[in-house]
Amino acid sequence: MKKLLFIYNPNAGTGVLKPKLSDVIDIFVKSGYDVTVYPTQKYHDAYAKTISYTEEYDRVVCSGGDGTLDEVVSAMTMREKQVPIGYIPTGTTNDFANSLRISKNVLEAADIAANGVPFSCDVGRFNKDRFVYIAAFGLFTDVSYETKQSVKNVLGHLAYVLEGTKRIFNIPSYHIKITHDGETIEDNFVFGMVTNSKSVGGFKGIIGKNVVFDDGEFEVTLIKTPQNPIELNEILASILIKQIDFKHMYTFKTGKVCLESEEEISWTLDGEFGGIHEAVEICNDKQALQIMVSPETIEKISAYK
């Protein structure tokens, strides 16, 4: 019999998994798996469990928010023998799941995790760390991990919006030198993100429409520091209408980018605190992760179908 490790965060989102937990396990068993269930107990517990297991599992399925997925993926990429990962999204925004068209219905997602097809997608290297879909700095990037879980549970995505508005009149600016593909950019920025996703913070389309997940390239978006309230309004308006403002933004695709700043900058990796750095090197590990998706999804998310 095939063996499956199921790691879930019991505190994720609004607790939608809990009443369906028995049904989820039943789906795994009916799909021919001997199931081991592990509820996480603390921060980074999903990472610790994934990196340390010694059994011969054929599939690792995780359930939680983007942070839980990030932990499992980061650990899996460090293992000598890697197996496909299934994902049941139960977090507040679930950006990566939305991008991969993984169902928000718990039982449908469980079926995809057990019976879908493996898709080889890119993974990001951030210095010595890993990320699944976004590395970001600047305006609003700390909202996801500084907003209390209880507030997220009650208000959902609105919690991020409300928390973010508190910072709009206290915007830090960073002088950064960016190098990629033989080109150098040096300017002042309030925000930057390196992404492999069609959705960030629950907002779709702000990165561009031609996003694929296995082409070895990231989408990079950098927003220059506004010089006055008019420029700030122009930037916010362009974000709301999902249109790149080339006067105030740099955008490009690349497989590797280096950023050097004059001061230490806090980074966010997949919605979790990614440390404080003066210099970062971000590389795309092409098709380094196998994640389960529905057969119908492959043609819509791959560069090679």
CSV table of N, CA and C in Angstrom, one decimal, residues 90-162:
chain,number,residue,atom,x,y,z
A,90,THR,N,-6.4,26.2,3.3
A,90,THR,CA,-7.3,26.6,4.3
A,90,THR,C,-6.9,27.9,5.0
A,91,GLY,N,-6.0,28.7,4.4
A,91,GLY,CA,-5.6,30.0,5.0
A,91,GLY,C,-6.5,31.1,4.6
A,92,THR,N,-6.1,32.3,4.9
A,92,THR,CA,-6.9,33.5,4.7
A,92,THR,C,-6.9,33.9,3.2
A,93,THR,N,-5.8,33.9,2.5
A,93,THR,CA,-5.8,34.4,1.1
A,93,THR,C,-5.4,33.3,0.1
A,94,ASN,N,-4.5,32.4,0.5
A,94,ASN,CA,-4.2,31.2,-0.4
A,94,ASN,C,-3.8,31.6,-1.8
A,95,ASP,N,-2.8,32.5,-1.9
A,95,ASP,CA,-2.4,33.1,-3.2
A,95,ASP,C,-1.9,32.0,-4.2
A,96,PHE,N,-1.1,31.1,-3.7
A,96,PHE,CA,-0.5,30.1,-4.6
A,96,PHE,C,-1.5,29.1,-5.0
A,97,ALA,N,-2.4,28.7,-4.1
A,97,ALA,CA,-3.5,27.8,-4.5
A,97,ALA,C,-4.4,28.4,-5.6
A,98,ASN,N,-4.7,29.7,-5.4
A,98,ASN,CA,-5.5,30.4,-6.4
A,98,ASN,C,-4.8,30.4,-7.8
A,99,SER,N,-3.5,30.6,-7.8
A,99,SER,CA,-2.8,30.7,-9.0
A,99,SER,C,-2.7,29.3,-9.7
A,100,LEU,N,-2.6,28.2,-8.9
A,100,LEU,CA,-2.6,26.9,-9.5
A,100,LEU,C,-4.0,26.3,-9.7
A,101,ARG,N,-5.0,27.1,-9.4
A,101,ARG,CA,-6.4,26.6,-9.6
A,101,ARG,C,-6.7,25.4,-8.7
A,102,ILE,N,-6.1,25.4,-7.5
A,102,ILE,CA,-6.5,24.3,-6.6
A,102,ILE,C,-7.8,24.8,-5.9
A,103,SER,N,-8.7,23.9,-5.8
A,103,SER,CA,-10.1,24.2,-5.3
A,103,SER,C,-10.0,24.7,-3.9
A,104,LYS,N,-10.9,25.7,-3.5
A,104,LYS,CA,-11.1,26.1,-2.2
A,104,LYS,C,-11.9,25.2,-1.4
A,105,ASN,N,-12.6,24.3,-2.1
A,105,ASN,CA,-13.4,23.3,-1.4
A,105,ASN,C,-12.5,22.2,-0.9
A,106,VAL,N,-12.6,22.0,0.4
A,106,VAL,CA,-11.6,21.1,1.1
A,106,VAL,C,-11.6,19.7,0.5
A,107,LEU,N,-12.8,19.1,0.3
A,107,LEU,CA,-12.8,17.8,-0.2
A,107,LEU,C,-12.4,17.7,-1.7
A,108,GLU,N,-12.7,18.7,-2.5
A,108,GLU,CA,-12.2,18.7,-3.8
A,108,GLU,C,-10.6,18.8,-3.9
A,109,ALA,N,-10.1,19.7,-3.0
A,109,ALA,CA,-8.6,19.8,-2.9
A,109,ALA,C,-8.0,18.5,-2.4
A,110,ALA,N,-8.6,17.8,-1.5
A,110,ALA,CA,-8.1,16.5,-1.0
A,110,ALA,C,-8.1,15.5,-2.1
A,111,ASP,N,-9.1,15.5,-3.0
A,111,ASP,CA,-9.1,14.6,-4.1
A,111,ASP,C,-8.0,14.9,-5.1
A,112,ILE,N,-7.7,16.2,-5.3
A,112,ILE,CA,-6.6,16.6,-6.2
A,112,ILE,C,-5.3,16.1,-5.6
A,113,ALA,N,-5.2,16.3,-4.3
A,113,ALA,CA,-3.9,16.0,-3.6
A,113,ALA,C,-3.6,14.5,-3.7
A,114,ALA,N,-4.7,13.7,-3.7
A,114,ALA,CA,-4.5,12.2,-3.7
A,114,ALA,C,-4.5,11.7,-5.1
A,115,ASN,N,-5.3,12.3,-6.0
A,115,ASN,CA,-5.5,11.6,-7.3
A,115,ASN,C,-5.2,12.5,-8.5
A,116,GLY,N,-4.7,13.7,-8.3
A,116,GLY,CA,-4.4,14.6,-9.4
A,116,GLY,C,-3.1,14.2,-10.1
A,117,VAL,N,-2.5,15.1,-10.9
A,117,VAL,CA,-1.3,14.8,-11.6
A,117,VAL,C,-0.2,15.8,-11.0
A,118,PRO,N,1.1,15.3,-11.0
A,118,PRO,CA,2.2,16.1,-10.5
A,118,PRO,C,2.6,17.1,-11.5
A,119,PHE,N,2.7,18.4,-11.1
A,119,PHE,CA,3.2,19.5,-11.9
A,119,PHE,C,4.5,20.0,-11.4
A,120,SER,N,5.5,20.0,-12.2
A,120,SER,CA,6.8,20.5,-11.9
A,120,SER,C,6.9,22.0,-12.0
A,121,CYS,N,6.8,22.7,-10.9
A,121,CYS,CA,6.9,24.2,-10.9
A,121,CYS,C,8.1,24.7,-10.3
A,122,ASP,N,8.4,26.0,-10.6
A,122,ASP,CA,9.6,26.6,-10.1
A,122,ASP,C,9.6,26.9,-8.6
A,123,VAL,N,10.7,27.0,-8.0
A,123,VAL,CA,10.8,27.4,-6.6
A,123,VAL,C,11.9,28.4,-6.5
A,124,GLY,N,11.8,29.4,-5.5
A,124,GLY,CA,12.7,30.4,-5.4
A,124,GLY,C,13.8,30.1,-4.3
A,125,ARG,N,15.0,30.5,-4.6
A,125,ARG,CA,16.1,30.5,-3.6
A,125,ARG,C,16.3,32.0,-3.2
A,126,PHE,N,16.3,32.2,-1.9
A,126,PHE,CA,16.5,33.6,-1.4
A,126,PHE,C,17.7,33.4,-0.4
A,127,ASN,N,18.9,33.8,-0.9
A,127,ASN,CA,20.1,33.5,-0.1
A,127,ASN,C,20.1,32.0,0.2
A,128,LYS,N,20.0,31.7,1.5
A,128,LYS,CA,20.0,30.2,1.9
A,128,LYS,C,18.6,29.7,2.1
A,129,ASP,N,17.6,30.6,2.0
A,129,ASP,CA,16.2,30.2,2.3
A,129,ASP,C,15.5,29.8,0.9
A,130,ARG,N,14.3,29.3,1.1
A,130,ARG,CA,13.4,29.0,-0.1
A,130,ARG,C,12.1,29.7,0.0
A,131,PHE,N,11.5,30.0,-1.1
A,131,PHE,CA,10.1,30.5,-1.1
A,131,PHE,C,9.4,29.9,-2.3
A,132,VAL,N,8.0,29.8,-2.2
A,132,VAL,CA,7.2,29.2,-3.2
A,132,VAL,C,6.8,30.2,-4.2
A,133,TYR,N,6.3,31.3,-3.8
A,133,TYR,CA,5.7,32.2,-4.8
A,133,TYR,C,6.0,33.7,-4.7
A,134,ILE,N,6.5,34.2,-3.5
A,134,ILE,CA,6.8,35.6,-3.4
A,134,ILE,C,7.9,35.9,-2.4
A,135,ALA,N,8.8,36.8,-2.8
A,135,ALA,CA,9.7,37.4,-1.8
A,135,ALA,C,9.5,38.9,-2.0
A,136,ALA,N,9.3,39.6,-0.9
A,136,ALA,CA,8.9,41.0,-1.0
A,136,ALA,C,9.5,41.9,0.1
A,137,PHE,N,9.6,43.2,-0.2
A,137,PHE,CA,10.0,44.1,0.9
A,137,PHE,C,9.2,45.4,0.7
A,138,GLY,N,9.2,46.1,1.8
A,138,GLY,CA,8.6,47.5,1.8
A,138,GLY,C,7.1,47.5,2.1
A,139,LEU,N,6.4,48.5,1.6
A,139,LEU,CA,5.1,48.9,1.9
A,139,LEU,C,4.1,47.7,2.0
A,140,PHE,N,3.5,47.5,3.2
A,140,PHE,CA,2.5,46.5,3.5
A,140,PHE,C,3.0,45.1,3.6
A,141,THR,N,4.3,44.8,3.3
A,141,THR,CA,4.7,43.4,3.3
A,141,THR,C,4.7,42.7,4.6
A,142,ASP,N,4.7,43.5,5.7
A,142,ASP,CA,4.7,42.9,7.0
A,142,ASP,C,3.3,42.7,7.6
A,143,VAL,N,2.3,43.1,6.8
A,143,VAL,CA,0.9,43.0,7.2
A,143,VAL,C,0.5,41.5,7.5
A,144,SER,N,0.9,40.6,6.6
A,144,SER,CA,0.4,39.2,6.7
A,144,SER,C,0.9,38.6,8.0
A,145,TYR,N,2.1,38.8,8.4
A,145,TYR,CA,2.5,38.1,9.6
A,145,TYR,C,2.4,39.0,10.9
A,146,GLU,N,2.0,40.3,10.8
A,146,GLU,CA,1.8,41.1,12.0
A,146,GLU,C,0.3,41.2,12.3
A,147,THR,N,-0.6,40.9,11.4
A,147,THR,CA,-2.0,40.9,11.7
A,147,THR,C,-2.3,39.6,12.5
A,148,LYS,N,-3.0,39.8,13.6
A,148,LYS,CA,-3.3,38.7,14.5
A,148,LYS,C,-4.2,37.7,13.7
A,149,GLN,N,-4.0,36.4,14.0
A,149,GLN,CA,-4.8,35.3,13.4
A,149,GLN,C,-6.2,35.4,13.7
A,150,SER,N,-6.6,35.9,14.9
A,150,SER,CA,-8.0,36.0,15.3
A,150,SER,C,-8.7,37.0,14.4
A,151,VAL,N,-7.9,38.1,14.1
A,151,VAL,CA,-8.5,39.2,13.2
A,151,VAL,C,-8.7,38.6,11.8
A,152,LYS,N,-7.7,37.9,11.3
A,152,LYS,CA,-7.8,37.3,10.0
A,152,LYS,C,-9.0,36.3,9.9
A,153,ASN,N,-9.2,35.6,11.0
A,153,ASN,CA,-10.3,34.6,11.0
A,153,ASN,C,-11.6,35.3,10.9
A,154,VAL,N,-11.8,36.4,11.5
A,154,VAL,CA,-13.1,37.1,11.5
A,154,VAL,C,-13.3,37.9,10.2
A,155,LEU,N,-12.2,38.7,9.8
A,155,LEU,CA,-12.4,39.6,8.7
A,155,LEU,C,-11.9,39.1,7.4
A,156,GLY,N,-11.1,38.0,7.4
A,156,GLY,CA,-10.6,37.5,6.1
A,156,GLY,C,-9.6,38.5,5.5
A,157,HIS,N,-9.8,38.7,4.1
A,157,HIS,CA,-8.9,39.5,3.4
A,157,HIS,C,-9.0,41.0,3.8
A,158,LEU,N,-10.2,41.4,4.3
A,158,LEU,CA,-10.4,42.8,4.8
A,158,LEU,C,-9.4,43.1,5.9
A,159,ALA,N,-9.0,42.1,6.7
A,159,ALA,CA,-8.0,42.4,7.7
A,159,ALA,C,-6.7,42.9,7.2
A,160,TYR,N,-6.3,42.4,6.0
A,160,TYR,CA,-5.1,42.9,5.4
A,160,TYR,C,-5.2,44.4,4.9
A,161,VAL,N,-6.4,44.6,4.4
A,161,VAL,CA,-6.6,46.0,3.9
A,161,VAL,C,-6.6,47.0,5.0
A,162,LEU,N,-7.3,46.7,6.1
A,162,LEU,CA,-7.4,47.6,7.2
A,162,LEU,C,-6.1,47.8,7.9
